[in-house]
PDB file of C-alpha atoms and ligand atoms in Angstrom:
ATOM      1  CA  MET A 278      13.854  78.158 -75.394  1.00  0.00           C
ATOM      2  CA  HIS A 279      11.750  77.634 -72.285  1.00  0.00           C
ATOM      3  CA  SER A 280      14.307  76.110 -69.273  1.00  0.00           C
ATOM      4  CA  GLY A 281      12.275  73.910 -66.983  1.00  0.00           C
ATOM      5  CA  PRO A 282      12.837  72.457 -63.684  1.00  0.00           C
ATOM      6  CA  SER A 283      15.454  69.796 -65.137  1.00  0.00           C
ATOM      7  CA  MET A 284      17.551  73.191 -65.456  1.00  0.00           C
ATOM      8  CA  GLY A 285      18.401  73.503 -62.068  1.00  0.00           C
ATOM      9  CA  ARG A 286      16.307  75.602 -59.042  1.00  0.00           C
ATOM     10  CA  VAL A 287      14.086  77.624 -59.856  1.00  0.00           C
ATOM     11  CA  LYS A 288      15.378  81.006 -58.894  1.00  0.00           C
ATOM     12  CA  ASP A 289      12.159  82.200 -57.223  1.00  0.00           C
ATOM     13  CA  THR A 290      11.539  78.911 -54.211  1.00  0.00           C
ATOM     14  CA  LYS A 291      10.640  79.766 -51.991  1.00  0.00           C
ATOM     15  CA  THR A 292      13.552  78.626 -49.116  1.00  0.00           C
ATOM     16  CA  ALA A 293      11.993  77.672 -45.076  1.00  0.00           C
ATOM     17  CA  LEU A 294      14.315  76.968 -42.093  1.00  0.00           C
ATOM     18  CA  VAL A 295      12.768  74.275 -39.313  1.00  0.00           C
ATOM     19  CA  THR A 296      14.288  73.866 -36.580  1.00  0.00           C
ATOM     20  CA  GLY A 297      14.572  70.721 -34.420  1.00  0.00           C
ATOM     21  CA  ALA A 298      12.863  69.349 -38.496  1.00  0.00           C
ATOM     22  CA  ASN A 299      14.846  66.299 -37.748  1.00  0.00           C
ATOM     23  CA  LYS A 300      11.388  63.720 -36.060  1.00  0.00           C
ATOM     24  CA  GLY A 301       8.518  64.961 -34.953  1.00  0.00           C
ATOM     25  CA  ILE A 302       6.377  67.903 -36.436  1.00  0.00           C
ATOM     26  CA  GLY A 303       8.811  69.081 -37.096  1.00  0.00           C
ATOM     27  CA  PHE A 304      10.404  66.992 -39.641  1.00  0.00           C
ATOM     28  CA  ALA A 305       6.381  66.673 -40.601  1.00  0.00           C
ATOM     29  CA  ILE A 306       6.353  70.854 -40.971  1.00  0.00           C
ATOM     30  CA  ALA A 307       9.853  70.337 -43.523  1.00  0.00           C
ATOM     31  CA  GLN A 308       7.726  67.411 -44.803  1.00  0.00           C
ATOM     32  CA  GLY A 309       5.040  69.150 -45.528  1.00  0.00           C
ATOM     33  CA  LEU A 310       6.958  72.657 -46.454  1.00  0.00           C
ATOM     34  CA  GLY A 311       8.573  70.578 -49.178  1.00  0.00           C
ATOM     35  CA  ALA A 312       5.197  69.176 -50.759  1.00  0.00           C
ATOM     36  CA  LEU A 313       4.189  72.940 -50.936  1.00  0.00           C
ATOM     37  CA  GLY A 314       7.464  73.712 -52.865  1.00  0.00           C
ATOM     38  CA  PHE A 315       9.819  75.306 -50.453  1.00  0.00           C
ATOM     39  CA  ARG A 316      13.366  74.308 -50.073  1.00  0.00           C
ATOM     40  CA  VAL A 317      13.353  72.989 -46.980  1.00  0.00           C
ATOM     41  CA  ALA A 318      16.946  74.238 -44.515  1.00  0.00           C
ATOM     42  CA  VAL A 319      16.180  71.311 -41.714  1.00  0.00           C
ATOM     43  CA  GLY A 320      17.652  72.265 -38.421  1.00  0.00           C
ATOM     44  CA  ALA A 321      19.432  69.829 -36.537  1.00  0.00           C
ATOM     45  CA  ARG A 322      22.057  70.006 -33.605  1.00  0.00           C
ATOM     46  CA  ASP A 323      22.704  66.056 -34.240  1.00  0.00           C
ATOM     47  CA  ASP A 324      24.534  65.593 -36.862  1.00  0.00           C
ATOM     48  CA  VAL A 325      23.565  61.897 -37.345  1.00  0.00           C
ATOM     49  CA  ARG A 326      19.753  62.953 -36.989  1.00  0.00           C
ATOM     50  CA  ARG A 327      20.109  65.228 -39.509  1.00  0.00           C
ATOM     51  CA  LYS A 328      22.025  63.324 -41.600  1.00  0.00           C
ATOM     52  CA  ASP A 329      18.725  60.990 -41.856  1.00  0.00           C
ATOM     53  CA  ALA A 330      16.383  63.495 -41.935  1.00  0.00           C
ATOM     54  CA  VAL A 331      17.560  65.027 -45.097  1.00  0.00           C
ATOM     55  CA  GLU A 332      17.740  61.713 -46.141  1.00  0.00           C
ATOM     56  CA  ARG A 333      13.819  60.730 -45.399  1.00  0.00           C
ATOM     57  CA  LEU A 334      13.090  64.041 -47.022  1.00  0.00           C
ATOM     58  CA  ARG A 335      14.820  63.474 -50.298  1.00  0.00           C
ATOM     59  CA  ALA A 336      13.938  59.918 -50.916  1.00  0.00           C
ATOM     60  CA  ARG A 337       9.999  61.914 -50.511  1.00  0.00           C
ATOM     61  CA  GLY A 338      11.082  63.657 -53.038  1.00  0.00           C
ATOM     62  CA  ILE A 339      11.367  66.843 -51.273  1.00  0.00           C
ATOM     63  CA  ASP A 340      14.769  69.239 -52.401  1.00  0.00           C
ATOM     64  CA  ALA A 341      15.598  69.466 -48.828  1.00  0.00           C
ATOM     65  CA  PHE A 342      19.108  70.191 -46.825  1.00  0.00           C
ATOM     66  CA  GLY A 343      20.800  70.364 -43.384  1.00  0.00           C
ATOM     67  CA  VAL A 344      21.861  73.398 -40.776  1.00  0.00           C
ATOM     68  CA  ALA A 345      23.680  71.836 -37.625  1.00  0.00           C
ATOM     69  CA  LEU A 346      21.289  74.275 -35.657  1.00  0.00           C
ATOM     70  CA  ASP A 347      21.491  73.718 -31.624  1.00  0.00           C
ATOM     71  CA  VAL A 348      19.247  77.076 -30.514  1.00  0.00           C
ATOM     72  CA  THR A 349      20.931  76.579 -26.910  1.00  0.00           C
ATOM     73  CA  SER A 350      24.010  77.833 -28.657  1.00  0.00           C
ATOM     74  CA  ASP A 351      24.676  81.269 -30.460  1.00  0.00           C
ATOM     75  CA  ASP A 352      27.713  80.017 -32.052  1.00  0.00           C
ATOM     76  CA  SER A 353      25.989  77.878 -33.858  1.00  0.00           C
ATOM     77  CA  VAL A 354      22.675  80.141 -34.460  1.00  0.00           C
ATOM     78  CA  ALA A 355      25.479  82.474 -35.516  1.00  0.00           C
ATOM     79  CA  GLU A 356      27.035  79.387 -37.320  1.00  0.00           C
ATOM     80  CA  ALA A 357      23.491  78.679 -39.060  1.00  0.00           C
ATOM     81  CA  ALA A 358      22.818  81.814 -40.574  1.00  0.00           C
ATOM     82  CA  ALA A 359      26.097  81.578 -42.313  1.00  0.00           C
ATOM     83  CA  THR A 360      25.115  79.075 -44.596  1.00  0.00           C
ATOM     84  CA  ILE A 361      22.357  80.257 -45.744  1.00  0.00           C
ATOM     85  CA  GLU A 362      21.539  82.244 -48.639  1.00  0.00           C
ATOM     86  CA  ARG A 363      17.446  83.220 -49.016  1.00  0.00           C
ATOM     87  CA  LEU A 364      15.298  82.687 -46.197  1.00  0.00           C
ATOM     88  CA  ASP A 365      11.438  82.951 -46.234  1.00  0.00           C
ATOM     89  CA  VAL A 366       9.695  81.293 -43.993  1.00  0.00           C
ATOM     90  CA  LEU A 367      11.412  80.221 -40.294  1.00  0.00           C
ATOM     91  CA  VAL A 368       9.006  78.148 -38.130  1.00  0.00           C
ATOM     92  CA  ASN A 369      10.926  78.010 -34.643  1.00  0.00           C
ATOM     93  CA  ASN A 370       9.730  74.458 -33.368  1.00  0.00           C
ATOM     94  CA  ALA A 371      12.248  73.194 -31.664  1.00  0.00           C
ATOM     95  CA  GLY A 372      11.270  72.960 -27.693  1.00  0.00           C
ATOM     96  CA  ILE A 373      12.093  70.335 -24.852  1.00  0.00           C
ATOM     97  CA  GLY A 374       9.403  70.039 -22.011  1.00  0.00           C
ATOM     98  CA  GLY A 375      12.170  69.785 -19.295  1.00  0.00           C
ATOM     99  CA  ARG A 376      13.105  67.029 -16.436  1.00  0.00           C
ATOM    100  CA  THR A 377       9.598  65.950 -14.492  1.00  0.00           C
ATOM    101  CA  ASP A 378      11.679  63.755 -12.085  1.00  0.00           C
ATOM    102  CA  ALA A 379      11.479  64.561  -8.423  1.00  0.00           C
ATOM    103  CA  GLY A 380       9.087  67.483  -8.442  1.00  0.00           C
ATOM    104  CA  ALA A 381      10.666  69.230 -10.958  1.00  0.00           C
ATOM    105  CA  GLN A 382       8.201  70.740 -12.870  1.00  0.00           C
ATOM    106  CA  ASP A 383       5.192  70.661  -9.378  1.00  0.00           C
ATOM    107  CA  PRO A 384       5.085  74.319  -8.666  1.00  0.00           C
ATOM    108  CA  THR A 385       6.070  73.610  -4.600  1.00  0.00           C
ATOM    109  CA  THR A 386       8.698  72.003  -5.663  1.00  0.00           C
ATOM    110  CA  LEU A 387      10.012  73.728  -8.463  1.00  0.00           C
ATOM    111  CA  ASP A 388      13.897  73.453  -9.942  1.00  0.00           C
ATOM    112  CA  LEU A 389      14.884  76.384 -10.908  1.00  0.00           C
ATOM    113  CA  ASP A 390      17.462  75.146 -12.739  1.00  0.00           C
ATOM    114  CA  VAL A 391      14.897  73.002 -15.100  1.00  0.00           C
ATOM    115  CA  VAL A 392      13.896  75.954 -15.321  1.00  0.00           C
ATOM    116  CA  ARG A 393      16.441  77.125 -16.711  1.00  0.00           C
ATOM    117  CA  THR A 394      16.679  75.021 -19.551  1.00  0.00           C
ATOM    118  CA  VAL A 395      13.498  75.145 -20.754  1.00  0.00           C
ATOM    119  CA  LEU A 396      13.893  78.896 -20.851  1.00  0.00           C
ATOM    120  CA  ASP A 397      16.877  78.551 -22.719  1.00  0.00           C
ATOM    121  CA  THR A 398      15.564  76.509 -25.627  1.00  0.00           C
ATOM    122  CA  ASN A 399      12.345  77.257 -25.418  1.00  0.00           C
ATOM    123  CA  VAL A 400      12.064  81.131 -25.775  1.00  0.00           C
ATOM    124  CA  PHE A 401      15.275  81.990 -25.633  1.00  0.00           C
ATOM    125  CA  GLY A 402      16.021  79.462 -28.814  1.00  0.00           C
ATOM    126  CA  VAL A 403      13.407  81.627 -30.100  1.00  0.00           C
ATOM    127  CA  VAL A 404      15.136  85.341 -29.802  1.00  0.00           C
ATOM    128  CA  ARG A 405      18.554  84.251 -30.716  1.00  0.00           C
ATOM    129  CA  VAL A 406      17.222  82.534 -33.784  1.00  0.00           C
ATOM    130  CA  THR A 407      15.112  84.538 -34.836  1.00  0.00           C
ATOM    131  CA  ASN A 408      17.027  87.449 -34.824  1.00  0.00           C
ATOM    132  CA  ALA A 409      19.753  85.634 -36.360  1.00  0.00           C
ATOM    133  CA  MET A 410      17.865  84.698 -39.403  1.00  0.00           C
ATOM    134  CA  LEU A 411      15.353  88.457 -39.015  1.00  0.00           C
ATOM    135  CA  PRO A 412      17.967  90.272 -41.570  1.00  0.00           C
ATOM    136  CA  LEU A 413      17.920  87.241 -44.729  1.00  0.00           C
ATOM    137  CA  LEU A 414      14.129  87.285 -43.494  1.00  0.00           C
ATOM    138  CA  ARG A 415      13.801  91.146 -44.435  1.00  0.00           C
ATOM    139  CA  GLN A 416      14.891  90.269 -48.020  1.00  0.00           C
ATOM    140  CA  ALA A 417      11.759  87.908 -48.617  1.00  0.00           C
ATOM    141  CA  THR A 418       8.976  89.232 -50.578  1.00  0.00           C
ATOM    142  CA  SER A 419       6.836  88.111 -48.108  1.00  0.00           C
ATOM    143  CA  PRO A 420       8.469  87.098 -44.521  1.00  0.00           C
ATOM    144  CA  ARG A 421       6.928  84.269 -42.042  1.00  0.00           C
ATOM    145  CA  ILE A 422       7.534  83.804 -38.792  1.00  0.00           C
ATOM    146  CA  VAL A 423       5.887  80.107 -36.875  1.00  0.00           C
ATOM    147  CA  ASN A 424       6.572  79.982 -33.204  1.00  0.00           C
ATOM    148  CA  VAL A 425       5.757  76.175 -32.130  1.00  0.00           C
ATOM    149  CA  SER A 426       4.073  76.792 -28.754  1.00  0.00           C
ATOM    150  CA  SER A 427       1.503  75.562 -26.701  1.00  0.00           C
ATOM    151  CA  ASN A 428      -2.509  75.291 -25.164  1.00  0.00           C
ATOM    152  CA  MET A 429      -0.658  74.130 -22.005  1.00  0.00           C
ATOM    153  CA  GLY A 430       1.168  78.302 -22.271  1.00  0.00           C
ATOM    154  CA  SER A 431      -2.333  79.560 -22.206  1.00  0.00           C
ATOM    155  CA  LEU A 432      -3.332  81.301 -18.225  1.00  0.00           C
ATOM    156  CA  ALA A 433      -6.683  81.329 -19.977  1.00  0.00           C
ATOM    157  CA  LEU A 434      -7.615  77.458 -21.036  1.00  0.00           C
ATOM    158  CA  ARG A 435      -4.962  75.962 -17.579  1.00  0.00           C
ATOM    159  CA  THR A 436      -5.143  72.965 -19.730  1.00  0.00           C
ATOM    160  CA  GLY A 437      -2.835  69.664 -19.491  1.00  0.00           C
ATOM    161  CA  PRO A 438      -0.793  68.369 -16.748  1.00  0.00           C
ATOM    162  CA  ILE A 439       0.820  70.484 -14.528  1.00  0.00           C
ATOM    163  CA  MET A 440       4.316  71.263 -15.890  1.00  0.00           C
ATOM    164  CA  ALA A 441       6.047  74.370 -14.055  1.00  0.00           C
ATOM    165  CA  ALA A 442       8.570  75.508 -16.584  1.00  0.00           C
ATOM    166  CA  TYR A 443       7.424  74.062 -19.814  1.00  0.00           C
ATOM    167  CA  ALA A 444       3.744  75.644 -19.554  1.00  0.00           C
ATOM    168  CA  PRO A 445       4.923  79.172 -18.282  1.00  0.00           C
ATOM    169  CA  SER A 446       7.877  78.594 -21.042  1.00  0.00           C
ATOM    170  CA  LYS A 447       5.185  78.471 -23.355  1.00  0.00           C
ATOM    171  CA  SER A 448       3.299  81.680 -22.131  1.00  0.00           C
ATOM    172  CA  MET A 449       6.373  84.269 -22.243  1.00  0.00           C
ATOM    173  CA  LEU A 450       6.242  82.140 -26.334  1.00  0.00           C
ATOM    174  CA  ASN A 451       2.873  83.832 -26.801  1.00  0.00           C
ATOM    175  CA  SER A 452       4.105  87.141 -24.994  1.00  0.00           C
ATOM    176  CA  ILE A 453       7.766  87.315 -27.096  1.00  0.00           C
ATOM    177  CA  THR A 454       5.759  87.064 -30.090  1.00  0.00           C
ATOM    178  CA  VAL A 455       3.423  89.364 -29.626  1.00  0.00           C
ATOM    179  CA  GLN A 456       6.102  91.691 -29.331  1.00  0.00           C
ATOM    180  CA  TYR A 457       7.421  91.058 -32.257  1.00  0.00           C
ATOM    181  CA  ALA A 458       4.436  91.881 -34.110  1.00  0.00           C
ATOM    182  CA  ARG A 459       4.307  94.942 -32.642  1.00  0.00           C
ATOM    183  CA  ALA A 460       7.743  95.664 -33.565  1.00  0.00           C
ATOM    184  CA  PHE A 461       7.600  94.375 -37.246  1.00  0.00           C
ATOM    185  CA  ASP A 462       3.659  95.921 -36.981  1.00  0.00           C
ATOM    186  CA  GLY A 463       4.199  98.215 -40.846  1.00  0.00           C
ATOM    187  CA  THR A 464       6.730  95.415 -42.675  1.00  0.00           C
ATOM    188  CA  ASN A 465       5.807  93.039 -44.567  1.00  0.00           C
ATOM    189  CA  VAL A 466       7.413  90.108 -41.831  1.00  0.00           C
ATOM    190  CA  ILE A 467       3.939  88.452 -40.531  1.00  0.00           C
ATOM    191  CA  VAL A 468       4.886  86.272 -36.967  1.00  0.00           C
ATOM    192  CA  ASN A 469       2.092  83.829 -35.530  1.00  0.00           C
ATOM    193  CA  ALA A 470       2.082  81.080 -32.593  1.00  0.00           C
ATOM    194  CA  CYS A 471       0.605  77.765 -33.252  1.00  0.00           C
ATOM    195  CA  CYS A 472      -0.919  75.192 -31.332  1.00  0.00           C
ATOM    196  CA  PRO A 473      -0.022  71.581 -32.401  1.00  0.00           C
ATOM    197  CA  GLY A 474      -2.832  69.898 -30.853  1.00  0.00           C
ATOM    198  CA  TYR A 475      -1.643  66.613 -28.363  1.00  0.00           C
ATOM    199  CA  VAL A 476       0.412  64.887 -31.126  1.00  0.00           C
ATOM    200  CA  ALA A 477       2.289  61.305 -30.997  1.00  0.00           C
ATOM    201  CA  THR A 478       6.257  62.265 -30.923  1.00  0.00           C
ATOM    202  CA  ASP A 479       8.865  61.295 -28.725  1.00  0.00           C
ATOM    203  CA  PHE A 480       7.370  64.181 -26.253  1.00  0.00           C
ATOM    204  CA  THR A 481       5.037  62.936 -25.431  1.00  0.00           C
ATOM    205  CA  GLY A 482       5.620  58.833 -25.194  1.00  0.00           C
ATOM    206  CA  PHE A 483       3.626  58.549 -28.705  1.00  0.00           C
ATOM    207  CA  ALA A 484       1.106  58.691 -26.116  1.00  0.00           C
ATOM    208  CA  SER A 485      -1.904  60.206 -28.660  1.00  0.00           C
ATOM    209  CA  PRO A 486      -3.601  58.820 -32.196  1.00  0.00           C
ATOM    210  CA  ARG A 487      -2.823  62.940 -32.798  1.00  0.00           C
ATOM    211  CA  THR A 488      -0.419  62.605 -35.927  1.00  0.00           C
ATOM    212  CA  PRO A 489       1.964  64.744 -36.373  1.00  0.00           C
ATOM    213  CA  GLU A 490       1.670  65.592 -40.467  1.00  0.00           C
ATOM    214  CA  GLN A 491      -1.949  66.532 -38.542  1.00  0.00           C
ATOM    215  CA  GLY A 492      -0.084  67.842 -35.499  1.00  0.00           C
ATOM    216  CA  ALA A 493       1.758  70.448 -38.454  1.00  0.00           C
ATOM    217  CA  ALA A 494      -0.833  71.380 -40.549  1.00  0.00           C
ATOM    218  CA  ILE A 495      -1.647  74.965 -38.892  1.00  0.00           C
ATOM    219  CA  ALA A 496       2.215  75.812 -38.532  1.00  0.00           C
ATOM    220  CA  LEU A 497       2.010  74.855 -42.498  1.00  0.00           C
ATOM    221  CA  ARG A 498      -1.105  77.501 -42.846  1.00  0.00           C
ATOM    222  CA  LEU A 499       0.676  80.328 -40.285  1.00  0.00           C
ATOM    223  CA  ALA A 500       3.711  79.952 -42.821  1.00  0.00           C
ATOM    224  CA  THR A 501       1.735  80.518 -46.086  1.00  0.00           C
ATOM    225  CA  LEU A 502      -0.651  83.282 -45.036  1.00  0.00           C
ATOM    226  CA  PRO A 503      -1.340  85.708 -47.574  1.00  0.00           C
ATOM    227  CA  ASP A 504       0.087  89.576 -46.881  1.00  0.00           C
ATOM    228  CA  ASP A 505      -3.249  90.490 -45.294  1.00  0.00           C
ATOM    229  CA  GLY A 506      -3.444  87.799 -43.267  1.00  0.00           C
ATOM    230  CA  PRO A 507      -3.128  88.226 -39.044  1.00  0.00           C
ATOM    231  CA  ARG A 508      -0.036  88.869 -36.999  1.00  0.00           C
ATOM    232  CA  GLY A 509       0.693  88.338 -33.108  1.00  0.00           C
ATOM    233  CA  GLY A 510      -2.309  85.862 -33.029  1.00  0.00           C
ATOM    234  CA  PHE A 511      -2.161  82.447 -31.008  1.00  0.00           C
ATOM    235  CA  PHE A 512      -3.601  79.514 -33.609  1.00  0.00           C
ATOM    236  CA  ASP A 513      -4.793  75.868 -33.657  1.00  0.00           C
ATOM    237  CA  ASP A 514      -6.546  73.629 -35.967  1.00  0.00           C
ATOM    238  CA  GLU A 515     -10.045  75.572 -34.514  1.00  0.00           C
ATOM    239  CA  GLY A 516      -9.218  79.091 -35.632  1.00  0.00           C
ATOM    240  CA  VAL A 517      -7.502  81.418 -32.107  1.00  0.00           C
ATOM    241  CA  ILE A 518      -6.834  80.250 -29.081  1.00  0.00           C
ATOM    242  CA  ALA A 519      -7.530  82.302 -25.714  1.00  0.00           C
ATOM    243  CA  TRP A 520      -4.379  84.031 -24.744  1.00  0.00           C
TER     244      TRP A 520
HETATM  245  P1  LIG B 617      10.443  65.713 -29.878  1.00  0.00           P
HETATM  246  O1  LIG B 617      10.514  65.447 -28.711  1.00  0.00           O
HETATM  247  O2  LIG B 617       9.494  64.472 -31.151  1.00  0.00           O
HETATM  248  O3  LIG B 617      10.841  66.593 -31.237  1.00  0.00           O
HETATM  249  C1  LIG B 617      11.497  67.612 -30.968  1.00  0.00           C
HETATM  250  C2  LIG B 617      12.731  68.771 -31.291  1.00  0.00           C
HETATM  251  O4  LIG B 617      13.210  69.907 -31.120  1.00  0.00           O
HETATM  252  C3  LIG B 617      13.275  67.167 -31.511  1.00  0.00           C
HETATM  253  O5  LIG B 617      14.103  67.597 -33.377  1.00  0.00           O
HETATM  254  C4  LIG B 617      14.644  67.693 -31.021  1.00  0.00           C
HETATM  255  O6  LIG B 617      15.961  67.352 -31.091  1.00  0.00           O
HETATM  256  C5  LIG B 617      14.681  69.809 -30.510  1.00  0.00           C
HETATM  257  N1  LIG B 617      15.451  70.245 -30.096  1.00  0.00           N
HETATM  258  C6  LIG B 617      15.520  70.358 -28.679  1.00  0.00           C
HETATM  259  N2  LIG B 617      16.288  70.475 -27.761  1.00  0.00           N
HETATM  260  C7  LIG B 617      17.079  71.869 -29.222  1.00  0.00           C
HETATM  261  C8  LIG B 617      18.284  71.809 -29.349  1.00  0.00           C
HETATM  262  N3  LIG B 617      18.632  72.271 -28.238  1.00  0.00           N
HETATM  263  N4  LIG B 617      18.460  72.653 -30.285  1.00  0.00           N
HETATM  264  C9  LIG B 617      17.866  72.127 -31.689  1.00  0.00           C
HETATM  265  N5  LIG B 617      17.003  71.396 -31.899  1.00  0.00           N
HETATM  266  C10 LIG B 617      16.656  70.892 -30.150  1.00  0.00           C
HETATM  267  O7  LIG B 617       8.721  67.098 -30.095  1.00  0.00           O
HETATM  268  P2  LIG B 617       7.823  66.661 -30.563  1.00  0.00           P
HETATM  269  O8  LIG B 617       7.738  67.078 -32.045  1.00  0.00           O
HETATM  270  O9  LIG B 617       6.160  67.068 -30.079  1.00  0.00           O
HETATM  271  O10 LIG B 617       7.313  68.878 -30.290  1.00  0.00           O
HETATM  272  C11 LIG B 617       8.069  69.871 -31.493  1.00  0.00           C
HETATM  273  C12 LIG B 617       7.101  71.077 -30.576  1.00  0.00           C
HETATM  274  O11 LIG B 617       6.042  71.029 -30.881  1.00  0.00           O
HETATM  275  C13 LIG B 617       8.167  71.990 -29.361  1.00  0.00           C
HETATM  276  O12 LIG B 617       8.169  72.926 -29.429  1.00  0.00           O
HETATM  277  C14 LIG B 617       6.444  71.666 -28.384  1.00  0.00           C
HETATM  278  O13 LIG B 617       6.543  72.034 -27.164  1.00  0.00           O
HETATM  279  C15 LIG B 617       5.366  71.191 -29.254  1.00  0.00           C
HETATM  280  N6  LIG B 617       3.903  71.349 -29.040  1.00  0.00           N
HETATM  281  C16 LIG B 617       4.830  69.950 -28.957  1.00  0.00           C
HETATM  282  C17 LIG B 617       2.936  69.194 -28.792  1.00  0.00           C
HETATM  283  C18 LIG B 617       2.547  67.517 -28.837  1.00  0.00           C
HETATM  284  O14 LIG B 617       1.595  67.196 -28.802  1.00  0.00           O
HETATM  285  N7  LIG B 617       3.541  66.485 -29.287  1.00  0.00           N
HETATM  286  C19 LIG B 617       1.746  69.485 -28.055  1.00  0.00           C
HETATM  287  C20 LIG B 617       2.279  71.263 -27.882  1.00  0.00           C
HETATM  288  C21 LIG B 617       2.951  71.535 -28.334  1.00  0.00           C
HETATM  289  P3  LIG B 617      16.830  65.885 -30.982  1.00  0.00           P
HETATM  290  O15 LIG B 617      16.345  64.671 -31.460  1.00  0.00           O
HETATM  291  O16 LIG B 617      18.481  66.464 -31.101  1.00  0.00           O
HETATM  292  O17 LIG B 617      16.813  66.021 -29.507  1.00  0.00           O
END
């Protein structure tokens, strides 16, 4: 007899991990992946915020579970990897802007502690999480990695406010994305970077009409690329972004 969904989770349900999924664009990506049928691991560092996000996703019919994850902690990342059984998609979304007070991100008065802090989350965090999850991803049929970057990291566009810690962190994230893509050449692991656009979240003080769901769309596209899809690129809704 056919065993339908009521018999429990189907064996081939794909699992996706989204870092920083408790709010903003990460939450919208988690919700979007859930709506596409993924089982979603909600990576978040705060217990209360993570539990709340998982409950909100489940209330919308999404198969979500929480994973304690601080991307700046090797131990936290290792423990997270140990709790996940299967992984098809990794979305490295967690990111910070860093302090901007007192010229902290004016290049002429740059506070290097702010640079270190921002790099630790936006770049080293991505490397920590990606490398810890790679053994799981390599077991998947069509593994996809999406790095949520920013067009502020584009050296060609020179867009957005001057933020001499944040913008270079995204430039470096883009460069690391290309390094990973080259390392994955000839394998089934596909990695790309994206810019969600200027989105209403805590990060931007909600100073934009663009919704987190709109911002999540490009990450969802890259998370579900076919096997012959692009590798090591930088995309937004309109297409390729100039490096
Ligand atoms: P939010 O500030 O709303 O959300 C950021 C998320 O990252 C939160 O869940 C936060 O968790 C999490 N996070 C931060 N540090 C860590 C950490 N050490 N470990 C785990 N999680 C962490 O920002 P957005 O949703 O706007 O941004 C998401 C991504 O999109 C970022 O990478 C950002 O750079 C990028 N982006 C955003 C744009 C925008 O216009 N909003 C434009 C371009 C790029 P917590 O709640 O615990 O702080």
